[in-house]
CSV table of C-alpha atoms in Angstrom, one decimal:
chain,number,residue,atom,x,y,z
A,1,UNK,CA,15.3,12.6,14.0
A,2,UNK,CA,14.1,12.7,10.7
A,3,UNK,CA,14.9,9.7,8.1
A,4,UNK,CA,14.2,10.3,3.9
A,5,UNK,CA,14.7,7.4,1.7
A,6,UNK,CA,14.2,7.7,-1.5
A,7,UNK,CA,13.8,5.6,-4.8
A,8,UNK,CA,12.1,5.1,-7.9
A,9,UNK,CA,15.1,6.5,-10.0
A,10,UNK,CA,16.2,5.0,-13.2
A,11,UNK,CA,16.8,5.3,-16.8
A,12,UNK,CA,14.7,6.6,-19.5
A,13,UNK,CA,14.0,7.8,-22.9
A,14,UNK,CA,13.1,11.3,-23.7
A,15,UNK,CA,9.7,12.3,-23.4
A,16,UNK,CA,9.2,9.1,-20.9
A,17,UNK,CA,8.1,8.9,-17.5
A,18,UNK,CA,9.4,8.2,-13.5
A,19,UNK,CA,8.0,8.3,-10.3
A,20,UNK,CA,10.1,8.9,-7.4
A,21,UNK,CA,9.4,8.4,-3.8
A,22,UNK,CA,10.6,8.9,-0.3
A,23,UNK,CA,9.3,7.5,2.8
A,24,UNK,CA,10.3,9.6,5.9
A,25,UNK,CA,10.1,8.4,9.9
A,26,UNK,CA,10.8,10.3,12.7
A,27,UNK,CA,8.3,13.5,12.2
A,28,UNK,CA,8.2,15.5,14.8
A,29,UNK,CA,4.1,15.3,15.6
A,30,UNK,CA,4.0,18.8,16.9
A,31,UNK,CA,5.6,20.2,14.1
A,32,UNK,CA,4.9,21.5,10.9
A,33,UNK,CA,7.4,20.6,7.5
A,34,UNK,CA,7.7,21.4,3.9
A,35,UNK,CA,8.8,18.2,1.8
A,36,UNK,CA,10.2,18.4,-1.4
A,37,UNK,CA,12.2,17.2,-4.1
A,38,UNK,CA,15.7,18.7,-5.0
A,39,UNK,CA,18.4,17.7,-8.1
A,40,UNK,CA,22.3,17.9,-8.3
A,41,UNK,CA,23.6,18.3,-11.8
A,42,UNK,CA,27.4,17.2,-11.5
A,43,UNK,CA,29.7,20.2,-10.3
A,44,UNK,CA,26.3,22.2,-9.3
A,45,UNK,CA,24.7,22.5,-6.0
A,46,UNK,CA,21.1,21.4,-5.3
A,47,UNK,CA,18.9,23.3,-7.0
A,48,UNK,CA,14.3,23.4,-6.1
A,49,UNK,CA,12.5,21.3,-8.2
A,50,UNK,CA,9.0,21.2,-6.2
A,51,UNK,CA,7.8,21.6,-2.5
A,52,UNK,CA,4.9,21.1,-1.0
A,53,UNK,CA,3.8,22.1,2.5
A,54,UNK,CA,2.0,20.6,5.9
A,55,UNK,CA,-1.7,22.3,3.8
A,56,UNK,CA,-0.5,20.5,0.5
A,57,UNK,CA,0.3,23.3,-1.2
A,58,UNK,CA,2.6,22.7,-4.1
A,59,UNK,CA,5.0,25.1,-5.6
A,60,UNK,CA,7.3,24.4,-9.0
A,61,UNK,CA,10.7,25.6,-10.1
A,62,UNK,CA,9.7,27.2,-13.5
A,63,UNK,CA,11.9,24.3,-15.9
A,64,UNK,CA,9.8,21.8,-14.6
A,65,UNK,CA,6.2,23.3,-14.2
A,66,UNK,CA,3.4,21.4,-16.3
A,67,UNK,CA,6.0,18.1,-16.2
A,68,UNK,CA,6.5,17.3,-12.5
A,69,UNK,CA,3.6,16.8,-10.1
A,70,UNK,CA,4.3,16.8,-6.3
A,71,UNK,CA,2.2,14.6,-4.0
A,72,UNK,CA,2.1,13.1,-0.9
A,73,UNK,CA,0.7,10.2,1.5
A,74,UNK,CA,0.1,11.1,4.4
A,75,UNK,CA,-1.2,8.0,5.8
A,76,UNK,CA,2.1,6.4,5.1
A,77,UNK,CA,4.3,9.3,5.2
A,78,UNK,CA,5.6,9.1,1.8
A,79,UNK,CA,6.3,11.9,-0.8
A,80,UNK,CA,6.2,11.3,-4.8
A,81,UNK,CA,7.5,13.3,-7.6
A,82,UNK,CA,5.8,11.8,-10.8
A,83,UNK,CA,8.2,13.1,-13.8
A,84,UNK,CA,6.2,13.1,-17.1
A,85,UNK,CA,7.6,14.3,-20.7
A,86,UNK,CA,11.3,13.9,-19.3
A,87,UNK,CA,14.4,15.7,-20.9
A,88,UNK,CA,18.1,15.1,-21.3
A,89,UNK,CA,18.3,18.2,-19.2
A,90,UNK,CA,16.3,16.8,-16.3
A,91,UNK,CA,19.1,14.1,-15.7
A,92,UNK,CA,21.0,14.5,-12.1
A,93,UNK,CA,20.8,13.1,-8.9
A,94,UNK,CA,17.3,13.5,-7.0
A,95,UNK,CA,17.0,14.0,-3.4
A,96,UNK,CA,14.2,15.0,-1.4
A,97,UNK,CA,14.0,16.9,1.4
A,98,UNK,CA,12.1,18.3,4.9
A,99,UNK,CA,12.2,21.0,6.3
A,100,UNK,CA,10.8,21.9,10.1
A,101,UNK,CA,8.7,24.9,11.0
A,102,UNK,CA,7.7,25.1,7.7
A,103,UNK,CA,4.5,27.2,7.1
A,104,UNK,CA,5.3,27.9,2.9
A,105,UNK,CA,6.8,25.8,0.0
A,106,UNK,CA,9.0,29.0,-0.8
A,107,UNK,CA,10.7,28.5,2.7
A,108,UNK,CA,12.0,25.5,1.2
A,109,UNK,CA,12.0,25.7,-2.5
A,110,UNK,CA,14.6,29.0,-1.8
A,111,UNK,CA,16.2,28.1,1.1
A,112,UNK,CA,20.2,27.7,1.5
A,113,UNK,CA,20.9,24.5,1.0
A,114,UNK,CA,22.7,24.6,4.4
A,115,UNK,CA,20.0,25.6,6.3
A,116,UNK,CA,18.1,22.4,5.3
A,117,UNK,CA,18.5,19.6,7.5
A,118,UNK,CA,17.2,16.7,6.2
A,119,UNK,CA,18.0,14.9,3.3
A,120,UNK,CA,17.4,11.5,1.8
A,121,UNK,CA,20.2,9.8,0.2
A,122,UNK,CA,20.0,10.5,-3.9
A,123,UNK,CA,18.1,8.5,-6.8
A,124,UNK,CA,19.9,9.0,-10.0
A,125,UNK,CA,17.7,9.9,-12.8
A,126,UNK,CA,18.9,9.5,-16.3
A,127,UNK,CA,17.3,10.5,-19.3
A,128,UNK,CA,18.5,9.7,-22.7
């Protein structure tokens, strides 16, 4: 089954830069999969940040468009989430995600969090 491990989290000052990444393993071949990045605020559920899907299609929650770009490698199976001009407001835990039989970002951006099945572990991002 699918495995996400993420890092690249840290501490910041407002208006800096991160890069987060997550390696996955254990892709189904015959399978399509949105990939994305999700964040937990304490006491909040996950909440969209950015998809992208199997085309490389990218889709953006609106409080972080023109600041987060979504990427991926698919040579080593690794998805980024570079984090430019960083808020106070953008601190939480980061987690990305996949999710299978994916043909559109939105099936994953807005989908119940229970209905996703794969997660990676958290980065914690903190922006001061």
């Amino acid at each position: 089954h699918v495995q996400l491990v993420e890092s690249g989290g840290g501490s910041v000052q407002g208006g800096g830069s991160l890069r987060l990444s997550c390696v996955g393993s254990g892709y189904n071949p015959h399978s399509d999969y949105c990939l994305g990045w999700f964040r937990q605020f304490p006491g909040k559920e996950r909440e969209g940040v950015a998809v992208i899907d199997s085309e490389g299609t990218t889709k953006y929650a609106d409080t972080v468009k023109g600041r987060f770009t979504i990427s991926k490698d698919n040579a080593d199976d690794t998805l980024y989430l570079q984090m430019n001009s960083l808020l106070p407001e953008d601190s939480a835990t980061y987690c990305c995600a996949a999710l299978e039989w994916c043909l559109s970002g939105d099936e994953l951006l807005y989908a119940e969090i229970t209905d996703i099945r794969y997660w990676g572990q958290g980065t914690q991002v903190t922006v001061s």
